[in-house]
PDB file of C-alpha atoms in Angstrom:
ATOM      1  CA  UNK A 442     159.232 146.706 147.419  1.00  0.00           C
ATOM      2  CA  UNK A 443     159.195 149.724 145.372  1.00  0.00           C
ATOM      3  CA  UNK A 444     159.450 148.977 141.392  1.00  0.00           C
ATOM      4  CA  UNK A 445     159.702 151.898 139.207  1.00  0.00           C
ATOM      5  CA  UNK A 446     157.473 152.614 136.177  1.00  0.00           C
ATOM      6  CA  UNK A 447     157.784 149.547 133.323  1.00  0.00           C
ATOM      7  CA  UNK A 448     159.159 151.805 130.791  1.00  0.00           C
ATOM      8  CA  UNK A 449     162.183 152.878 132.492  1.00  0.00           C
ATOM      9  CA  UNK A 450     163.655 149.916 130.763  1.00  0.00           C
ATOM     10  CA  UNK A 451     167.133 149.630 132.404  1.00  0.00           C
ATOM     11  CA  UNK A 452     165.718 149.940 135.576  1.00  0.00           C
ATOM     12  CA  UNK A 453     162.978 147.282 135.403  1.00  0.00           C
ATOM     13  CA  UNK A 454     163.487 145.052 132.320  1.00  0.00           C
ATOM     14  CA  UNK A 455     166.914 145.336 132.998  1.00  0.00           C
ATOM     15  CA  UNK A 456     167.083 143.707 136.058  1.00  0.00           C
ATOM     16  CA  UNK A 457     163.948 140.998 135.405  1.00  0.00           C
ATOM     17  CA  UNK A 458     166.895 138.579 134.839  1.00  0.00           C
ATOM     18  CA  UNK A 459     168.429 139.036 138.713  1.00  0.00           C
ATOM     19  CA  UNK A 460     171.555 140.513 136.785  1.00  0.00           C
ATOM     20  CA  UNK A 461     173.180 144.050 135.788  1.00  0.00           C
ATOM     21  CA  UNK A 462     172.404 145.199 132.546  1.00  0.00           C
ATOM     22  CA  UNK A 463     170.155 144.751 129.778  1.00  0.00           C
ATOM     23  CA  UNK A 464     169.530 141.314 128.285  1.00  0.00           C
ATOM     24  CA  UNK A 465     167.561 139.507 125.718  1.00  0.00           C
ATOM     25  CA  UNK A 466     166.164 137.294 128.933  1.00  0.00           C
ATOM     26  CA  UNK A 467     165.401 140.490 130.483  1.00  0.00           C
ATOM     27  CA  UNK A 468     163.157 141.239 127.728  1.00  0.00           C
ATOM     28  CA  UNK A 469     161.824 137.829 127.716  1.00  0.00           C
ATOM     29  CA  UNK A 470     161.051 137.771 131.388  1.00  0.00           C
ATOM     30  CA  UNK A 471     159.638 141.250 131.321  1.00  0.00           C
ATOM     31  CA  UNK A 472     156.777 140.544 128.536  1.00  0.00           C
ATOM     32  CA  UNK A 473     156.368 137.136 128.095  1.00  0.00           C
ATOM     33  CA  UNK A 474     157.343 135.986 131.387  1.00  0.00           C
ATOM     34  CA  UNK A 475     159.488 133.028 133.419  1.00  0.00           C
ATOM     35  CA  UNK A 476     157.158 130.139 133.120  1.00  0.00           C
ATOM     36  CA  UNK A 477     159.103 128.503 135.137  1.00  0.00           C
ATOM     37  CA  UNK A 478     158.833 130.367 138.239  1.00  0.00           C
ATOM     38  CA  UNK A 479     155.792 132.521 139.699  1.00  0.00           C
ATOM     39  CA  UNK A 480     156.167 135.926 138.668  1.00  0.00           C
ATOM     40  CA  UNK A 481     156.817 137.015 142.955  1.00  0.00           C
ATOM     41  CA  UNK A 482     159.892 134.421 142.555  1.00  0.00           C
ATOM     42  CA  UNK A 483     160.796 135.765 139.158  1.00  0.00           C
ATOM     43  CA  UNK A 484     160.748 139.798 140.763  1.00  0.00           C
ATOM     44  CA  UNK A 485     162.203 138.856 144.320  1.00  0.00           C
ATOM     45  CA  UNK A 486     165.287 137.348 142.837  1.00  0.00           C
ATOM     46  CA  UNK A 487     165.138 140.221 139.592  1.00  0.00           C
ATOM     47  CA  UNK A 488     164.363 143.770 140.160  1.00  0.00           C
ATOM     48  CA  UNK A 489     162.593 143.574 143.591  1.00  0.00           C
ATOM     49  CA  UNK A 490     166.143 141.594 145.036  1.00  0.00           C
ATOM     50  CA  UNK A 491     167.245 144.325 147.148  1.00  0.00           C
ATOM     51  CA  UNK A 492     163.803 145.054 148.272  1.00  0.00           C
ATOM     52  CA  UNK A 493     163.863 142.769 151.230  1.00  0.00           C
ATOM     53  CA  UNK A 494     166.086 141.168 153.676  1.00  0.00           C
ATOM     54  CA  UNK A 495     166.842 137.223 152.380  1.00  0.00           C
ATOM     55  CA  UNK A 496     165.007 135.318 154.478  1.00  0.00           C
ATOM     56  CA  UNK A 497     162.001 137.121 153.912  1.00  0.00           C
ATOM     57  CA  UNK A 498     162.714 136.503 150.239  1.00  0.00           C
ATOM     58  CA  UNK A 499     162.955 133.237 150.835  1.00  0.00           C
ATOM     59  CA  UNK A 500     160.591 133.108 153.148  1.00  0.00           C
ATOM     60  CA  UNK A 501     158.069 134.362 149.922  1.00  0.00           C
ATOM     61  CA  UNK A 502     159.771 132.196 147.454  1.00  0.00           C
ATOM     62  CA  UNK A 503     158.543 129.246 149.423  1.00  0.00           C
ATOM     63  CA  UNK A 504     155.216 129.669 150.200  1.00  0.00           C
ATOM     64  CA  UNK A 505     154.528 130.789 146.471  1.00  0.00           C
ATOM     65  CA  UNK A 506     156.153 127.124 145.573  1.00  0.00           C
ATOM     66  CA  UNK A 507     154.013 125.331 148.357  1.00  0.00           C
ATOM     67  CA  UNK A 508     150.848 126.608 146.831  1.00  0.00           C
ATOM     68  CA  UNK A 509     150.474 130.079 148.279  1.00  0.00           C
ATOM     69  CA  UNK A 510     148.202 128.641 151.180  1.00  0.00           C
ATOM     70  CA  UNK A 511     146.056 131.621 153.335  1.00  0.00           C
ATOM     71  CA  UNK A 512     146.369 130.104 156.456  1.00  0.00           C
ATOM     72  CA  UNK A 513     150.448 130.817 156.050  1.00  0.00           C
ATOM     73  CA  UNK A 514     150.092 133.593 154.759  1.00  0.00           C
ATOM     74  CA  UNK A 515     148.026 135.000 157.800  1.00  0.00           C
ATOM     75  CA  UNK A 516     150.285 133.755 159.860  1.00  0.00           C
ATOM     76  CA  UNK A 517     153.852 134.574 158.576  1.00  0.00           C
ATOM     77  CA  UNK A 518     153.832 136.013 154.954  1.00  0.00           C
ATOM     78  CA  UNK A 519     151.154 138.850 155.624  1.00  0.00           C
ATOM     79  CA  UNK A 520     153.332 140.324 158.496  1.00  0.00           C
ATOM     80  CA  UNK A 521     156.521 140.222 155.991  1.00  0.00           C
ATOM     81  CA  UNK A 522     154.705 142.009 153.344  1.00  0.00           C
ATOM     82  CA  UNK A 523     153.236 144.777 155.705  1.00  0.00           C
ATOM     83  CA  UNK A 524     156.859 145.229 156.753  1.00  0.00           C
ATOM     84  CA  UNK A 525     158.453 144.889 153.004  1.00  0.00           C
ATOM     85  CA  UNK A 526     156.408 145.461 150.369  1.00  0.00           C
ATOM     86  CA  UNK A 527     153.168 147.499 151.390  1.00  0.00           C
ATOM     87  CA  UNK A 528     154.944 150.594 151.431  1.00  0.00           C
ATOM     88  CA  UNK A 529     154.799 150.618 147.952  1.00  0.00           C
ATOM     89  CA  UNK A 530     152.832 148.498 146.777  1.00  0.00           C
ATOM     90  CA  UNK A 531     149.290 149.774 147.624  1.00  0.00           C
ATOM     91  CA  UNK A 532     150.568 152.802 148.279  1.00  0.00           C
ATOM     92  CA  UNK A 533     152.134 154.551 144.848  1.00  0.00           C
ATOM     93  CA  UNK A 534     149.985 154.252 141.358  1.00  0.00           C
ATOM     94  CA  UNK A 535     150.306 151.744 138.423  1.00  0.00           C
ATOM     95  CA  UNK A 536     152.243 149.114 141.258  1.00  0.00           C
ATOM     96  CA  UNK A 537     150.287 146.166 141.907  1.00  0.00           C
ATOM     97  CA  UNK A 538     148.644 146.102 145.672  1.00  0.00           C
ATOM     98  CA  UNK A 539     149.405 143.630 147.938  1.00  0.00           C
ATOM     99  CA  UNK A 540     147.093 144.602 150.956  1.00  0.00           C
ATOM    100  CA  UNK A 541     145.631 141.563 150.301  1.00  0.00           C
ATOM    101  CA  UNK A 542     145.752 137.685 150.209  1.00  0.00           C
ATOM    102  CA  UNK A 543     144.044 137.406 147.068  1.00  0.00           C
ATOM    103  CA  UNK A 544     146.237 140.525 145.479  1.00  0.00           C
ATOM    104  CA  UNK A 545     149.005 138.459 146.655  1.00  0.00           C
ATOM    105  CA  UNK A 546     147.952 135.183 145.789  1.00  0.00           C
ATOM    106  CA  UNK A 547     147.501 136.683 141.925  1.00  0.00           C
ATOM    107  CA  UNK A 548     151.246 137.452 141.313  1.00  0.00           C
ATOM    108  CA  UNK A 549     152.492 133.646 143.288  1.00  0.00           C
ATOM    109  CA  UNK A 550     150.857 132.039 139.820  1.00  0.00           C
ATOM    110  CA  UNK A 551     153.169 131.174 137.081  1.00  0.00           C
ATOM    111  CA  UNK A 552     154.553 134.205 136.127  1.00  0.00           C
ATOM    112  CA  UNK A 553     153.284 135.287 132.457  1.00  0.00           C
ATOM    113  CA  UNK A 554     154.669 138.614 131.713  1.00  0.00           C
ATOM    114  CA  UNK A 555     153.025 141.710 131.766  1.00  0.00           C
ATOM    115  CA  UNK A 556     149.290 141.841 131.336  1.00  0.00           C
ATOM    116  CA  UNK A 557     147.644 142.839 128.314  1.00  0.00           C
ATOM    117  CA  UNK A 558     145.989 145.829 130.383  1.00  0.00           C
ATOM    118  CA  UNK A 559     149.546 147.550 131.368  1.00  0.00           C
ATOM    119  CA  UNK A 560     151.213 146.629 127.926  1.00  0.00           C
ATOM    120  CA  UNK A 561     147.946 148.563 126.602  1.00  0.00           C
ATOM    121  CA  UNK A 562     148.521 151.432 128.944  1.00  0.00           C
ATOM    122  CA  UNK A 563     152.805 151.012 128.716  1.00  0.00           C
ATOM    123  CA  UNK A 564     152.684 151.118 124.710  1.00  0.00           C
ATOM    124  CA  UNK A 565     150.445 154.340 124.674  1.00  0.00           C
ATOM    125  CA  UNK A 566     152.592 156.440 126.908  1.00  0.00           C
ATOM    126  CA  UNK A 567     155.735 154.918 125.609  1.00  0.00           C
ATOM    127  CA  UNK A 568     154.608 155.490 122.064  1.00  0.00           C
ATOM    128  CA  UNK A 569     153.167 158.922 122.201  1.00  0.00           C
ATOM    129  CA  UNK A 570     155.271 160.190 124.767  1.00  0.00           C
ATOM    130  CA  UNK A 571     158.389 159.492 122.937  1.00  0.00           C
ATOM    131  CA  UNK A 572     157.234 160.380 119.659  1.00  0.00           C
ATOM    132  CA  UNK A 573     156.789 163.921 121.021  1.00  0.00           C
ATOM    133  CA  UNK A 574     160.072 164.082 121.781  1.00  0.00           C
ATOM    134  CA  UNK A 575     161.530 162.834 118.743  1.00  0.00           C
ATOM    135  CA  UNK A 576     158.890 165.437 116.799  1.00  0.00           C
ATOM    136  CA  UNK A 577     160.485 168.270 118.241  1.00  0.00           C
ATOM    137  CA  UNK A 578     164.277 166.970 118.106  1.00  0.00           C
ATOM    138  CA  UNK A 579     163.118 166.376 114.341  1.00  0.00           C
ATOM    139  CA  UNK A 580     161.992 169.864 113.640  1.00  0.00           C
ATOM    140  CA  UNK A 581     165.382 171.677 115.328  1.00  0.00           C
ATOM    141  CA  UNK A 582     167.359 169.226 113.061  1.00  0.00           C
ATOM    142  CA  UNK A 583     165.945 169.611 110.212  1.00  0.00           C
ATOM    143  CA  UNK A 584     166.836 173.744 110.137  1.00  0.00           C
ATOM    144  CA  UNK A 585     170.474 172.559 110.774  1.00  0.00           C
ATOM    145  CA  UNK A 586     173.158 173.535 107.874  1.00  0.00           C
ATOM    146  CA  UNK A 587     175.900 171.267 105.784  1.00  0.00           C
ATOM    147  CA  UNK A 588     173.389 168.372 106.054  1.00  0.00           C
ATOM    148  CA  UNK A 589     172.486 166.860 102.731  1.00  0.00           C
ATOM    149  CA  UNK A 590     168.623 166.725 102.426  1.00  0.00           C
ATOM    150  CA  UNK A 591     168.579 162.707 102.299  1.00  0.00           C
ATOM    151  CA  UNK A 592     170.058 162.087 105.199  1.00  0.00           C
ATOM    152  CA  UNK A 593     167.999 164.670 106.935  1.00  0.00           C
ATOM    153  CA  UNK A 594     164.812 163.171 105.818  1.00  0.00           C
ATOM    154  CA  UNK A 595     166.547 159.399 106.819  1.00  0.00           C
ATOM    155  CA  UNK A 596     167.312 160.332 110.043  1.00  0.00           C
ATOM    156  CA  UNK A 597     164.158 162.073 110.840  1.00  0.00           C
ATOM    157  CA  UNK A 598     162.194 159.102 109.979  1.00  0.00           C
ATOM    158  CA  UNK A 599     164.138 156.290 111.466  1.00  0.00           C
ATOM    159  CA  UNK A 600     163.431 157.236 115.095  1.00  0.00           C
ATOM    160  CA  UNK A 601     159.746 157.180 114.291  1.00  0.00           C
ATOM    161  CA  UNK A 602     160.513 153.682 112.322  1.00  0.00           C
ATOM    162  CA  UNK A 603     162.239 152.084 114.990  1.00  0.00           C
ATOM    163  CA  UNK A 604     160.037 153.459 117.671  1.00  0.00           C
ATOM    164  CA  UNK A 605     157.607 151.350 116.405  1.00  0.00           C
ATOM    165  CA  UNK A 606     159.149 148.095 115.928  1.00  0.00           C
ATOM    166  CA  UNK A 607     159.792 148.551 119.701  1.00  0.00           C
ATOM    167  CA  UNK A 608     156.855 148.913 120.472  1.00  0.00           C
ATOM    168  CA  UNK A 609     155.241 145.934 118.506  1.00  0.00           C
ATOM    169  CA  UNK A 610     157.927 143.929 119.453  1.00  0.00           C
ATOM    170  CA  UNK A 611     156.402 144.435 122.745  1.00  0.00           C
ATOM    171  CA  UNK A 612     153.250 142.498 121.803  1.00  0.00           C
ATOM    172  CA  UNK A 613     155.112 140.064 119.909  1.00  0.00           C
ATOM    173  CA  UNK A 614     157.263 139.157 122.567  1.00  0.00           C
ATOM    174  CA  UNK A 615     154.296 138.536 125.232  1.00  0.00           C
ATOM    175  CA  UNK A 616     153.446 135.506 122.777  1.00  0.00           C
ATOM    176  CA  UNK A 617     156.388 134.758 120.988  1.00  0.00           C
ATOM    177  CA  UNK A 618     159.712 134.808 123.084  1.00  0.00           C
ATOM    178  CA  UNK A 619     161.871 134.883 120.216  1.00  0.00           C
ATOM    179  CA  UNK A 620     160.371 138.422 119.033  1.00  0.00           C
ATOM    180  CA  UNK A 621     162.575 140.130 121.947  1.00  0.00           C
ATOM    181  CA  UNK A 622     165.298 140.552 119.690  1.00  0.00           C
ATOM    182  CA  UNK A 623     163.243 143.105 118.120  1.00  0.00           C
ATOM    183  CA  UNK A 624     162.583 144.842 120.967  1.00  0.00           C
ATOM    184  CA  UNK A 625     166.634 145.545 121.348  1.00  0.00           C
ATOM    185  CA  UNK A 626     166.694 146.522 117.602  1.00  0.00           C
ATOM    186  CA  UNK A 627     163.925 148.867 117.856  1.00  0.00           C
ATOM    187  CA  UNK A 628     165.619 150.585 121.208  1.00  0.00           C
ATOM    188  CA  UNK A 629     169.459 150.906 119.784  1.00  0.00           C
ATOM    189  CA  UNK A 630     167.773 151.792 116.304  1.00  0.00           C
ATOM    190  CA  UNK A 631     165.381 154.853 117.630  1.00  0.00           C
ATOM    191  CA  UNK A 632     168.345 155.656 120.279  1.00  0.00           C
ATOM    192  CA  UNK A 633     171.210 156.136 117.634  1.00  0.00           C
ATOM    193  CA  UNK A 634     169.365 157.859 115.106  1.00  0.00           C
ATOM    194  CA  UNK A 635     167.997 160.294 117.881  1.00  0.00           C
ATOM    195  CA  UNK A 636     171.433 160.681 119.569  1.00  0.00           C
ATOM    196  CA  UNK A 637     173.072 161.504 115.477  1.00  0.00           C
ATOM    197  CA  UNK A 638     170.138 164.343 115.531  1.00  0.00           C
ATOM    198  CA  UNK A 639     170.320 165.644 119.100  1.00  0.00           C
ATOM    199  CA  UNK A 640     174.361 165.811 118.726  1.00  0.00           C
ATOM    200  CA  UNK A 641     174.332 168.170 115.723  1.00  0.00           C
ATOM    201  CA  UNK A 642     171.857 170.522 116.955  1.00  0.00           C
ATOM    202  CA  UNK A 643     173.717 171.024 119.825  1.00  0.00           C
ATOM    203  CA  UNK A 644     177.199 171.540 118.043  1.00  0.00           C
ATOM    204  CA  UNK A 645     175.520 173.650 115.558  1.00  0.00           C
ATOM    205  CA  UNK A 646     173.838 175.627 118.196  1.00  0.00           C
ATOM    206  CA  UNK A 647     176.287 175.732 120.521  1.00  0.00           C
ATOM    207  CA  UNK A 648     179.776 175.811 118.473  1.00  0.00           C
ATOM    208  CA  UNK A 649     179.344 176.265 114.936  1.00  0.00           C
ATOM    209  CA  UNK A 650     177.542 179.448 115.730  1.00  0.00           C
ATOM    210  CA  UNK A 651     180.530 181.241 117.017  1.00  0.00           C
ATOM    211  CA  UNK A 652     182.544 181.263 114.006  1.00  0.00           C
ATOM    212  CA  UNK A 653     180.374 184.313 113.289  1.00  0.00           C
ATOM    213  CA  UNK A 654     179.639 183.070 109.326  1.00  0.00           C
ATOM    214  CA  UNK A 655     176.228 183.932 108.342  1.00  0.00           C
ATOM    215  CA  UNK A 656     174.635 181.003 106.454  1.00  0.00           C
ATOM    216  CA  UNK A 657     172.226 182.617 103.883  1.00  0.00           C
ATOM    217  CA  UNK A 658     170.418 179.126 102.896  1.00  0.00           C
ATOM    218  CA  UNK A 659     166.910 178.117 103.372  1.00  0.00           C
ATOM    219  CA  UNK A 660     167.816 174.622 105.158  1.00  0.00           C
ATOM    220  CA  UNK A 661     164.419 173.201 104.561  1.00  0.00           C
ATOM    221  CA  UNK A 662     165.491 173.100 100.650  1.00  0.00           C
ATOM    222  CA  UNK A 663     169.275 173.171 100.065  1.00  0.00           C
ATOM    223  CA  UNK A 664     170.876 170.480 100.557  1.00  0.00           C
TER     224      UNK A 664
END
């Protein structure tokens, strides 16, 4: 049961609720967890549903609920998971292993969210990796022309400012369920703001420049 990496949101958090698209339950599910369910129900019937055939999802489901016993899990569930999940998991970095009972046995408890350890790990790269790109896309937009100064200097900084709400609403949310509207703030925020930047340097760059008008300005300064 292969589960990409727990930033690319749509493709993880946005299928923690077992349904398309993004969701504020996704969110909840993803960071602070289904507490009604073990966290192997919560992903076999989320992002992991097409993993494996439906018996063998139920087949998990069930043993999880009957107390995640090792003598059936030698005896049935082990063989399943060798077949289904080990591929991955085991296999490709920053998934959880299941070559184990007690591996397994971990993620059949009441399913809490991420752990502290990958949010740790999640929030750096998601944080600094981003903020990288929004540097850059920042720098190219601020040389573009017929853009008063304000609204340069806005829209350079909200990215930034809504990058981190996301990401503390990340922390929030893994205590406080409510917080996940934040986390949807802090993603359309960052992705607007970015998209208003990225969409001007490119028509600026791309078709503006072949009206052949020279633009003696220092765009840094003039507004």
């Amino acid at each position: 049961m292969h589960e990409p990496d727990a930033r690319k949101t749509w493709r993880t958090s946005g299928k923690a609720d077992g349904k398309f698209g993004l969701s504020l339950d996704d969110v909840v599910y993803s960071y602070y967890g289904n507490r009604g369910n073990s966290k192997l129900e919560s992903k076999l019937n989320g992002s992991m549903k097409d993993k494996a055939p439906e018996k063998v999802r139920a087949d998990l489901i069930h043993w999880a609920r009957d107390g995640a016993s090792k003598e059936q899990y030698e005896s049935k569930i082990q063989g399943e998971v060798q077949q289904y999940c080990s591929i991955c998991h085991g296999v490709i970095p920053g998934l959880p292993s299941f070559n184990s009972y007690e591996e397994l046995h971990e993620v059949a408890k009441t399913d809490r969210g991420i752990t502290v350890d990958s949010l740790t790990r999640v929030s750096h790269i998601h944080l600094f990796g981003i903020s990288f790109i929004f540097f850059f896309v920042g720098l190219i937009f601020s040389l573009a022309v017929g853009v008063p100064k304000w609204l340069k200097e806005l829209s350079i900084a909200l990215p930034f400012a809504f990058l981190i709400i996301d990401v503390f609403s990340w922390w929030l949310t893994k205590w406080y369920p409510a917080a996940a509207w934040l986390t949807i703030i802090g993603g359309i925020g960052y992705s607007l703001a970015s998209t208003f930047m990225l969409f001007t340097c490119l028509y600026q760059m791309w078709i503006l420049s072949r009206n052949d008008k020279k633009y003696m300005i220092n765009a840094w300064t003039d507004d």
